[in-house]
Short mmCIF file of C-alpha atoms in Angstrom, two decimals:
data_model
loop_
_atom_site.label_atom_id
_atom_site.label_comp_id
_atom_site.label_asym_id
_atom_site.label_seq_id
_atom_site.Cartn_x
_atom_site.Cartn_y
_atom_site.Cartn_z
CA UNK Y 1013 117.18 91.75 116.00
CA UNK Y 1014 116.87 89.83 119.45
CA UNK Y 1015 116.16 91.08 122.38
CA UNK Y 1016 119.56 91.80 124.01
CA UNK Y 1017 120.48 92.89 120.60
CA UNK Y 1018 117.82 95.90 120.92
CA UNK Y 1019 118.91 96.51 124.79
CA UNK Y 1020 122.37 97.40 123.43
CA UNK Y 1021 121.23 99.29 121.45
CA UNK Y 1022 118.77 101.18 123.57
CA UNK Y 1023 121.24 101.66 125.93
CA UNK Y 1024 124.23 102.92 123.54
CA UNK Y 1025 120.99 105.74 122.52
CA UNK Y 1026 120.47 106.79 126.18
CA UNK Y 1027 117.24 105.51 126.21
CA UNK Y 1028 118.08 102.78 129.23
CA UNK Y 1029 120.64 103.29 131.42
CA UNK Y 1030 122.93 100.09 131.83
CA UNK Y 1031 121.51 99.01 135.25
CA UNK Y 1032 118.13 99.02 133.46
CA UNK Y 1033 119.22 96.87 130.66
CA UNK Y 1034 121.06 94.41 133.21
CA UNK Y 1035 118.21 94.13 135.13
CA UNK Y 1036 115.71 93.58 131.84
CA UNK Y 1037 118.17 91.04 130.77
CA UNK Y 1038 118.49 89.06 134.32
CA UNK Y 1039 114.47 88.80 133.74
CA UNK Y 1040 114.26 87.49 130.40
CA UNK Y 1041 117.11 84.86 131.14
CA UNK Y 1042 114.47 83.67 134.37
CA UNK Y 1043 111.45 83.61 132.57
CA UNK Y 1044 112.49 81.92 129.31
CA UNK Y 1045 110.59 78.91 128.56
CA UNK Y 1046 112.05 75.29 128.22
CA UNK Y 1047 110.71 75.62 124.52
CA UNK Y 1048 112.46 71.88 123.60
CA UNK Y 1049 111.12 70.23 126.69
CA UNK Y 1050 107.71 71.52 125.46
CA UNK Y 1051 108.06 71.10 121.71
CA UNK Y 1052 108.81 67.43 122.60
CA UNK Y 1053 106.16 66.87 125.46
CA UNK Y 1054 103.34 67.83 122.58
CA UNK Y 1055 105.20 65.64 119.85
CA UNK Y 1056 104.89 62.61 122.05
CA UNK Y 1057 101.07 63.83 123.15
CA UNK Y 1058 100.39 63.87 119.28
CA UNK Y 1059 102.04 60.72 119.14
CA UNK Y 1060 99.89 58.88 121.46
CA UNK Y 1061 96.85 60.48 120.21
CA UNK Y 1062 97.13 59.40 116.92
CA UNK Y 1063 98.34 55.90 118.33
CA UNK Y 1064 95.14 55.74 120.23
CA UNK Y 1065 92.88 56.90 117.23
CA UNK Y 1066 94.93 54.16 114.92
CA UNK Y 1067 93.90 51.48 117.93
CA UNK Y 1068 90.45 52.66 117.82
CA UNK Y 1069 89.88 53.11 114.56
CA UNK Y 1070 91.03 49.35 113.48
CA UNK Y 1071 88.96 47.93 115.96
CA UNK Y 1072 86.00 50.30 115.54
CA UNK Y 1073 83.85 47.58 114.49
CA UNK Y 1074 84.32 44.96 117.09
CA UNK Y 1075 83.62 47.62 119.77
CA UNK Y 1076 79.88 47.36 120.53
CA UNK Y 1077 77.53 49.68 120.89
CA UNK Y 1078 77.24 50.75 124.53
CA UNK Y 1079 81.03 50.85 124.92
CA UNK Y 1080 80.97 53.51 122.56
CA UNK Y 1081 78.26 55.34 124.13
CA UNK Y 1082 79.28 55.06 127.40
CA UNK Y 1083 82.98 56.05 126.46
CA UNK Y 1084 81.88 59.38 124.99
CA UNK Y 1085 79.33 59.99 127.49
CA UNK Y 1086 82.02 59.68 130.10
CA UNK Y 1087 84.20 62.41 127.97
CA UNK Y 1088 81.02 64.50 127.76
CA UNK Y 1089 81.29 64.45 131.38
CA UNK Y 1090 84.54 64.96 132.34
CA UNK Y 1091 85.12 67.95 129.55
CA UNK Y 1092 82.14 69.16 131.75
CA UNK Y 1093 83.23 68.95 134.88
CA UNK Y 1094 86.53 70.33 133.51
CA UNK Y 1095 84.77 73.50 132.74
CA UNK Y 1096 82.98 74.13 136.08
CA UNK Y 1097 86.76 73.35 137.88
CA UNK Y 1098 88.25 75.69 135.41
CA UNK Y 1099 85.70 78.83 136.26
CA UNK Y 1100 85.69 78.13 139.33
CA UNK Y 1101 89.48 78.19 140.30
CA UNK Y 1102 89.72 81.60 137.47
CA UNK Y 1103 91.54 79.83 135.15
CA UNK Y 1104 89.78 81.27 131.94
CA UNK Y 1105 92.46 79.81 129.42
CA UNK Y 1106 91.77 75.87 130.41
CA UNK Y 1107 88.37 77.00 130.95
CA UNK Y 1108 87.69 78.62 127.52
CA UNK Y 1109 90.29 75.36 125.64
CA UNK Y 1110 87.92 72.52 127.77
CA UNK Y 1111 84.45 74.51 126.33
CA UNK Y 1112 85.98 74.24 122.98
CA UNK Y 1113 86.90 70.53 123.10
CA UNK Y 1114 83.07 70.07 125.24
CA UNK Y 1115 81.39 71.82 122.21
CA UNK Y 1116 83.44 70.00 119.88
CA UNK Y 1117 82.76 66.14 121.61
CA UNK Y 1118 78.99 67.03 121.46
CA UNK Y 1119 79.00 67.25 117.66
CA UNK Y 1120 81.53 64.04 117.62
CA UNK Y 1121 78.26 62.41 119.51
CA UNK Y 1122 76.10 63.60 116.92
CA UNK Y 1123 77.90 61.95 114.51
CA UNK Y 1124 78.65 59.00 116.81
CA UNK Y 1125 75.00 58.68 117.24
CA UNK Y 1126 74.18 59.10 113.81
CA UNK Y 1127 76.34 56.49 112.64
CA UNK Y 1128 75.57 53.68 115.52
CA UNK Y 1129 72.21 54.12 114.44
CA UNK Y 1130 72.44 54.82 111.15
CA UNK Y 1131 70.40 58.04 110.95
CA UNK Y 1132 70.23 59.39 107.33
CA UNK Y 1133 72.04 63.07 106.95
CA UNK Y 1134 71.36 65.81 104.63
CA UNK Y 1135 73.81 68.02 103.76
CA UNK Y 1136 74.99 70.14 107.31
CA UNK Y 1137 71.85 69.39 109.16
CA UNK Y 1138 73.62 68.09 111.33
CA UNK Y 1139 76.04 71.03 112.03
CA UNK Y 1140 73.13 73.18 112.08
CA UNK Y 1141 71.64 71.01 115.17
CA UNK Y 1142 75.07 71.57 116.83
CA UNK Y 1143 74.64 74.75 116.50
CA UNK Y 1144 71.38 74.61 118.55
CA UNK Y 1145 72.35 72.56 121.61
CA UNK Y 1146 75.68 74.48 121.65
CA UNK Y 1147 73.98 77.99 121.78
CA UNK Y 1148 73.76 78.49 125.30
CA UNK Y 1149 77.62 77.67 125.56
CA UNK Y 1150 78.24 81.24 124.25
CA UNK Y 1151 77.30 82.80 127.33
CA UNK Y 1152 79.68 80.69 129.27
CA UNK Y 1153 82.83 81.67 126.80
CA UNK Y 1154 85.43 84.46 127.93
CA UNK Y 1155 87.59 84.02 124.81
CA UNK Y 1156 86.55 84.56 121.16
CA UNK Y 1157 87.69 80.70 120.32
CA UNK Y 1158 84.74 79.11 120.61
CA UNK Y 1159 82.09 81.80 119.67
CA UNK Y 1160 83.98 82.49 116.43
CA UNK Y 1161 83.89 78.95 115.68
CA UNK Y 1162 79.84 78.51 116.53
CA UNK Y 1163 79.30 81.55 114.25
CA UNK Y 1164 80.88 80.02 111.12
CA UNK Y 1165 79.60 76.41 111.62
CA UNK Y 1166 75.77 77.95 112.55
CA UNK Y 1167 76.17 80.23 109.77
CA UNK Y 1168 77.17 78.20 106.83
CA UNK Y 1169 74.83 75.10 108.03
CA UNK Y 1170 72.08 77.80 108.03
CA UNK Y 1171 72.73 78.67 104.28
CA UNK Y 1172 72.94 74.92 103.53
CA UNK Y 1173 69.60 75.04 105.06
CA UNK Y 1174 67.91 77.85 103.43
CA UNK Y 1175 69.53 76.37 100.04
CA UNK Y 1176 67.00 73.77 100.10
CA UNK Y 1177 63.98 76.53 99.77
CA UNK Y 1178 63.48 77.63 96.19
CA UNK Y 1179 62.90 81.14 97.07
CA UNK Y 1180 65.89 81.29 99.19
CA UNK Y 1181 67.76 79.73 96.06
CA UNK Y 1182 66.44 81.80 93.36
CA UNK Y 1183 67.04 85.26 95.84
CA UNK Y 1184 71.01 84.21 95.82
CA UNK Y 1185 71.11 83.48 92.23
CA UNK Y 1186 68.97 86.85 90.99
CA UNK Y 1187 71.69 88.70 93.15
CA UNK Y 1188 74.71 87.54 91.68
CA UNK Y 1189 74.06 87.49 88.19
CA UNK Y 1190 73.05 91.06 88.21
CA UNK Y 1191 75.84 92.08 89.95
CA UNK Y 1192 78.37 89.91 92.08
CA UNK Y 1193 79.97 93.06 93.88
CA UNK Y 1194 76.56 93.74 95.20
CA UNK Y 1195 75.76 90.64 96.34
CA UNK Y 1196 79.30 90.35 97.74
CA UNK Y 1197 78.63 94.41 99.59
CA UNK Y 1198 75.13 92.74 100.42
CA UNK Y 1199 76.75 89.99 102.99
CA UNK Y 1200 79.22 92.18 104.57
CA UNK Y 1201 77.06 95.42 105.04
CA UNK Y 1202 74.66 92.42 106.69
CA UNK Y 1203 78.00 90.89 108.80
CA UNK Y 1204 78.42 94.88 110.13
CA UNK Y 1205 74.49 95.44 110.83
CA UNK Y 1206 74.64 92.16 112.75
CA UNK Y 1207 77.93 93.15 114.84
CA UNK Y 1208 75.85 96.28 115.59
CA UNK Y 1209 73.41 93.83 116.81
CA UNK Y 1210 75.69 91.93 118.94
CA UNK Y 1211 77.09 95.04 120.65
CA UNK Y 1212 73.98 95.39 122.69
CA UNK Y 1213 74.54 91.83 124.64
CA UNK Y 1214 77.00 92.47 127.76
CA UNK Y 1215 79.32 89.68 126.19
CA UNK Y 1216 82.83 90.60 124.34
CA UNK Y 1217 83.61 87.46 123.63
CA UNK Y 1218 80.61 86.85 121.43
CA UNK Y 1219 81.29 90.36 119.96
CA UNK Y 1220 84.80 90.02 119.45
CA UNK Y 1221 84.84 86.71 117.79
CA UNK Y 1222 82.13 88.59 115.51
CA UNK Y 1223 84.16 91.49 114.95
CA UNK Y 1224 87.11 89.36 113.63
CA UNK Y 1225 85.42 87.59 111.38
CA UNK Y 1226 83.62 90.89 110.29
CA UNK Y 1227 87.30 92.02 109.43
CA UNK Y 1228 88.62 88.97 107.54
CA UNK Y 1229 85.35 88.81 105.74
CA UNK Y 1230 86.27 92.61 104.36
CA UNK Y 1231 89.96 91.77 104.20
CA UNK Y 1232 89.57 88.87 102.26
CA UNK Y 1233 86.70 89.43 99.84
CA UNK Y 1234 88.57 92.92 99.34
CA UNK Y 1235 91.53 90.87 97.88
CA UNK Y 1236 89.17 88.97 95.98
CA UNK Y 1237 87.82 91.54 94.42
CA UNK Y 1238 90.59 93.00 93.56
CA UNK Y 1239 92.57 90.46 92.79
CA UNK Y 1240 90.26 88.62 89.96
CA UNK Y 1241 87.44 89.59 87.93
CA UNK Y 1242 84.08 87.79 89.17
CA UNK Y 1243 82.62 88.47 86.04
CA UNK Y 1244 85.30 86.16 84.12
CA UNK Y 1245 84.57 82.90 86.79
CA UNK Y 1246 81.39 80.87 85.56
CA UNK Y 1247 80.09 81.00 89.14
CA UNK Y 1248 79.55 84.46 89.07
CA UNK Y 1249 78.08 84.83 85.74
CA UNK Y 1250 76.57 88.13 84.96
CA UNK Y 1251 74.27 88.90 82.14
CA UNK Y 1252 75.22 92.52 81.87
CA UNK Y 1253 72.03 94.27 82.99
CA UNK Y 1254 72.01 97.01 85.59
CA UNK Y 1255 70.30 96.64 88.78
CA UNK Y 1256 69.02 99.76 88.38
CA UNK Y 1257 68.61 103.03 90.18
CA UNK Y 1258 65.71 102.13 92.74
CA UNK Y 1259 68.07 99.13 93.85
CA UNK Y 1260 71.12 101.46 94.12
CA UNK Y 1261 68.71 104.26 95.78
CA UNK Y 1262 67.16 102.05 98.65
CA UNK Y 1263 70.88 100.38 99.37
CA UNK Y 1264 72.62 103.79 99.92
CA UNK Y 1265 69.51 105.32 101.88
CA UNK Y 1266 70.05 101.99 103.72
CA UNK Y 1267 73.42 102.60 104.08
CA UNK Y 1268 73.28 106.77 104.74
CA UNK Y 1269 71.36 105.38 107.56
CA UNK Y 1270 72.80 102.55 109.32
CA UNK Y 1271 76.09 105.18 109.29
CA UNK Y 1272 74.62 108.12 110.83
CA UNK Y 1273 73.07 105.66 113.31
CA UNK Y 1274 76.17 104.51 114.16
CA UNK Y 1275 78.44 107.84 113.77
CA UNK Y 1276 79.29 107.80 117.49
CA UNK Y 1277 80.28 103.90 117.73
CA UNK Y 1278 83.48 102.09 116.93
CA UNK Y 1279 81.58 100.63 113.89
CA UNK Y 1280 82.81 103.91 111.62
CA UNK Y 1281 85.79 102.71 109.91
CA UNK Y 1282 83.67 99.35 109.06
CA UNK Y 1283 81.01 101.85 107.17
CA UNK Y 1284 83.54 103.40 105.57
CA UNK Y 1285 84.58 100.40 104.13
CA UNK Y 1286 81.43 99.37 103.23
CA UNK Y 1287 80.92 102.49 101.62
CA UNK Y 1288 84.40 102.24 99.49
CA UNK Y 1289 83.03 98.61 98.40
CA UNK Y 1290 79.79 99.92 97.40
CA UNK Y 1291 80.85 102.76 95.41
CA UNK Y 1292 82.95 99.83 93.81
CA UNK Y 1293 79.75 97.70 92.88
CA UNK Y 1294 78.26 100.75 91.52
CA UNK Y 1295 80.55 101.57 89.10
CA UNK Y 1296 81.25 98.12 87.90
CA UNK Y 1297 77.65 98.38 87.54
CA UNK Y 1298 77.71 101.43 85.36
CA UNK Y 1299 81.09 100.84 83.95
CA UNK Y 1300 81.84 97.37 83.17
CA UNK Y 1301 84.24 98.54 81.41
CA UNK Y 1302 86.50 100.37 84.04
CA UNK Y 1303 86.75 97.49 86.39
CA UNK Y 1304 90.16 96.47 86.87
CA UNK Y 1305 90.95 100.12 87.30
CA UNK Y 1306 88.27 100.34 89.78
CA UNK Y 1307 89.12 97.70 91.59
CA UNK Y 1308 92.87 99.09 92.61
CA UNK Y 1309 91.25 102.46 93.30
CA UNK Y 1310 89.11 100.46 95.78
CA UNK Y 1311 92.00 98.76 97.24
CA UNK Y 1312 93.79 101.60 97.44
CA UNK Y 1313 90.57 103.20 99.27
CA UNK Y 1314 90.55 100.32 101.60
CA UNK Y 1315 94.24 100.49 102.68
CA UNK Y 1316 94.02 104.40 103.44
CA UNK Y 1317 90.77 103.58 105.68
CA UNK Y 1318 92.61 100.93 107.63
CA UNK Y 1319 95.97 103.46 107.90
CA UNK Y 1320 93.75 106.14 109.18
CA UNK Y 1321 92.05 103.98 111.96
CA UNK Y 1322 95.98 103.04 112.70
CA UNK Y 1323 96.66 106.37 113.09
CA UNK Y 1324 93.74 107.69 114.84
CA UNK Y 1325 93.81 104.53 117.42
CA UNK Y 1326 97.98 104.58 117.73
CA UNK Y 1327 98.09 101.16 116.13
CA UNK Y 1328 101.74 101.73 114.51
CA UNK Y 1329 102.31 97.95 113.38
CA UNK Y 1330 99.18 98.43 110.95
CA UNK Y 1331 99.91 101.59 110.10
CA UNK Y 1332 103.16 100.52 108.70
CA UNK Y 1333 101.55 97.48 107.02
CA UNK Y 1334 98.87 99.39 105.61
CA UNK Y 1335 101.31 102.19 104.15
CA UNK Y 1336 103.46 99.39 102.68
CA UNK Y 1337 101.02 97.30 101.19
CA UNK Y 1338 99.43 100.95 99.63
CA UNK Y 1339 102.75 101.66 97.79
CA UNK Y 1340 102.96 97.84 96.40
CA UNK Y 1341 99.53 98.64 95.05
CA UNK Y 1342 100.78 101.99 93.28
CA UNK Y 1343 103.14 100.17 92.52
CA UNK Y 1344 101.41 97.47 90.64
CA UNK Y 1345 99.24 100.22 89.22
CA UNK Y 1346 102.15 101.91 87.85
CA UNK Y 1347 103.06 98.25 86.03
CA UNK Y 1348 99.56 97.66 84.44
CA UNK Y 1349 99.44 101.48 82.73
CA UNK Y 1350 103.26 101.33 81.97
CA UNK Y 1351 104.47 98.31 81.67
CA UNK Y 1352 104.91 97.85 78.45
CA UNK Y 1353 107.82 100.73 78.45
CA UNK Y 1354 110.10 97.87 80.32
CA UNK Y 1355 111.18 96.44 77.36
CA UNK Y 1356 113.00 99.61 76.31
CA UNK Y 1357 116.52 100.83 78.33
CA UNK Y 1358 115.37 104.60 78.05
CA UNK Y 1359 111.76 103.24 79.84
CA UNK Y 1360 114.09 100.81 82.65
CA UNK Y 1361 116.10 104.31 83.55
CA UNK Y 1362 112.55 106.20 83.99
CA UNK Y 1363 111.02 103.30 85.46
CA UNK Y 1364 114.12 103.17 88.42
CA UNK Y 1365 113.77 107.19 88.96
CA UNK Y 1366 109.66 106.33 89.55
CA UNK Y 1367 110.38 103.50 91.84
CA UNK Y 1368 113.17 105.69 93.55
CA UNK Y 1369 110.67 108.99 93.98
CA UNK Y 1370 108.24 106.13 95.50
CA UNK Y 1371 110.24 105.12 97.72
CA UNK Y 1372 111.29 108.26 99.15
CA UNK Y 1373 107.95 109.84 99.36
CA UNK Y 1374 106.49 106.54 101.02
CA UNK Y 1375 109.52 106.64 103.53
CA UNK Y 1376 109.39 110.22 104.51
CA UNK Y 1377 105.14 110.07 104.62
CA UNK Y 1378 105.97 106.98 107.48
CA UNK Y 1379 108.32 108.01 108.90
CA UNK Y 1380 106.15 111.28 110.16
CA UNK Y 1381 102.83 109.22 110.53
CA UNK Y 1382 104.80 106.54 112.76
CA UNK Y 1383 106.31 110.13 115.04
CA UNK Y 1384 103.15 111.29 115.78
CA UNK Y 1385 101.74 107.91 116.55
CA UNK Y 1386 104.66 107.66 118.55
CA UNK Y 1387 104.32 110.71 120.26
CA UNK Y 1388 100.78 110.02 120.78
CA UNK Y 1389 101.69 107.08 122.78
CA UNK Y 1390 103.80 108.90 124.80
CA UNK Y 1391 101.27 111.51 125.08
#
């Protein structure tokens, strides 16, 4: 439904009158954006771009030396001086896109460099000395691009790093063939420690391009987890022996901890994720066995934390997504225990009167979470 489609209707509710939705609609007919005129001002930008990269690129060799240099030296400086214009005229958007591209022409030098020169490489070393002449760059960011985008280039060229260092090496390996789900809680209790980190520095750029990643990590090695069995891929190989109870101990006590250091911060729904995971780990650790039906009991877990921090923080978009997606995961529960009574027409008609009860429980639970959410917001 468009917008004047919704204005109708507001207004045939009584929730507009029909000189607001006249007015609403005179705005949204000024504002609206010449979205051709731009679609085809970037094609022919991309156009030329890749025109002058083709140019470039079939001449490279023929170009000497110090025309290279001095051509990306003069970028270096005019991304630069784009910066200092940008802050100081408070345009953060150009500002934040020009410390981006600035950051991202210093490790294009690096390279350039390295190749003019022919410097040997091994493995990210040189995205790891990006990563150090780009660090005081966070402190100039307003946005989340850029720092997001240092954090995953510093820290995977860190772990290349630390690869190279048997200990380092042998740590990571002892981890995940005791247990993968442990190693896998390991990292993202660490990601949440460090955000708690972050949140003393008076930058929320830095801490917000943390905190997303924080969630995606969670999000997606959730689905993971869920989603396969680790112990199946040859990767994860596990040779079947516990980590024991003084490992389990410490990691909870760590864990009891870090939460009730943190029980009056924003960081509480992130333990109490952590804490579904680990419960996770520890009974695929106990019970091998029981893991697939573990794993949807920890999804399930998941989904109710993140449709509790909707509803707590008035977030009705993920609350509906987070009710949804826990009824598609009953749902597929309800498949794996009976699905084999499909094949029989007595099992389709019980099957449909299930799916039907679902459906109306599900709507008639959102339906009153979304009200008071709503009324909430009103509130």
């Amino acid at each position: 439904m468009n917008i004047y489609s919704k204005l109708s209707d507001w207004q045939k509710r009584g929730l507009i009158t029909a000189e607001q939705q006249q007015k609403i609609t005179d705005y949204e007919n000024n504002v609206r954006r010449p979205m051709l005129y731009h679609a085809l001002l970037f094609l022919s930008c991309f156009c030329i771009g890749i025109g002058v990269i083709a140019v470039i690129a079939a001449n490279w060799e023929s170009i000497p030396a110090a025309v290279k240099l001095g051509v990306d030296f003069a970028l270096l400086c005019t991304a630069a001086w784009g910066v200092w214009h940008s802050r100081r005229k408070g345009r953060n958007l150009a500002s934040e896109a020009l410390l981006t591209a600035f950051a991202l022409l210093v490790l294009g030098s690096i390279g350039l460099v390295g190749q003019i020169y022919h410097l040997p490489a091994h493995g990210l070393s040189a995205l790891l000395f990006w990563s150090v002449l780009t660090f005081p760059l966070l402190f100039l960011s307003s946005k989340p691009l850029f720092p997001g985008l240092w954090f995953i280039g510093f820290f995977l060229s860190l772990y290349d790093r630390l690869s190279d260092y048997r200990w380092f090496a042998d740590f990571i390996d002892r981890l995940f063939d005791r247990n993968a789900n442990f190693g896998i809680w390991s990292g993202l209790f660490a990601m949440l420690v460090f955000y708690r980190l972050l949140q003393m520095l008076p930058h929320p750029a830095i801490q917000k391009a943390w905190r997303h990643l924080t969630v995606f990590a969670f999000a997606f090695c959730a689905f993971v987890l869920d989603a396969f069995s680790l112990k199946d891929w040859s990767y994860f190989r596990t040779d079947n022996v516990s980590l024991g109870w003084t490992v389990w101990g410490l990691s909870a006590l760590a864990l009891a901890g870090f939460a009730f250091a943190c029980r009056k911060t924003s960081l509480r729904p992130g333990i109490a994720a952590a804490a579904v995971i680990f419960v996770y780990a520890f009974l695929t650790d106990m019970l091998p066995a029981w893991e697939d039906e573990t794993s949807a009991l920890m999804m399930i877990a998941l989904l109710s934390v993140a449709g509790i921090y909707a509803y707590r923080h008035n977030y009705p978009r993920l609350l509906n997504v987070s009710t949804v997606l826990i009824a598609l995961r009953f749902f597929g529960v309800y498949l794996e225990v009976f699905g084999s009574i499909l094949s029989t027409g007595m099992g389709l008609i019980v099957s449909g009167l299930a799916f039907a009860a679902i459906a109306v429980i599900w709507q008639k639970v959102r339906r009153r979470l979304l009200h008071n959410v709503g009324e909430k917001n009103h509130d």
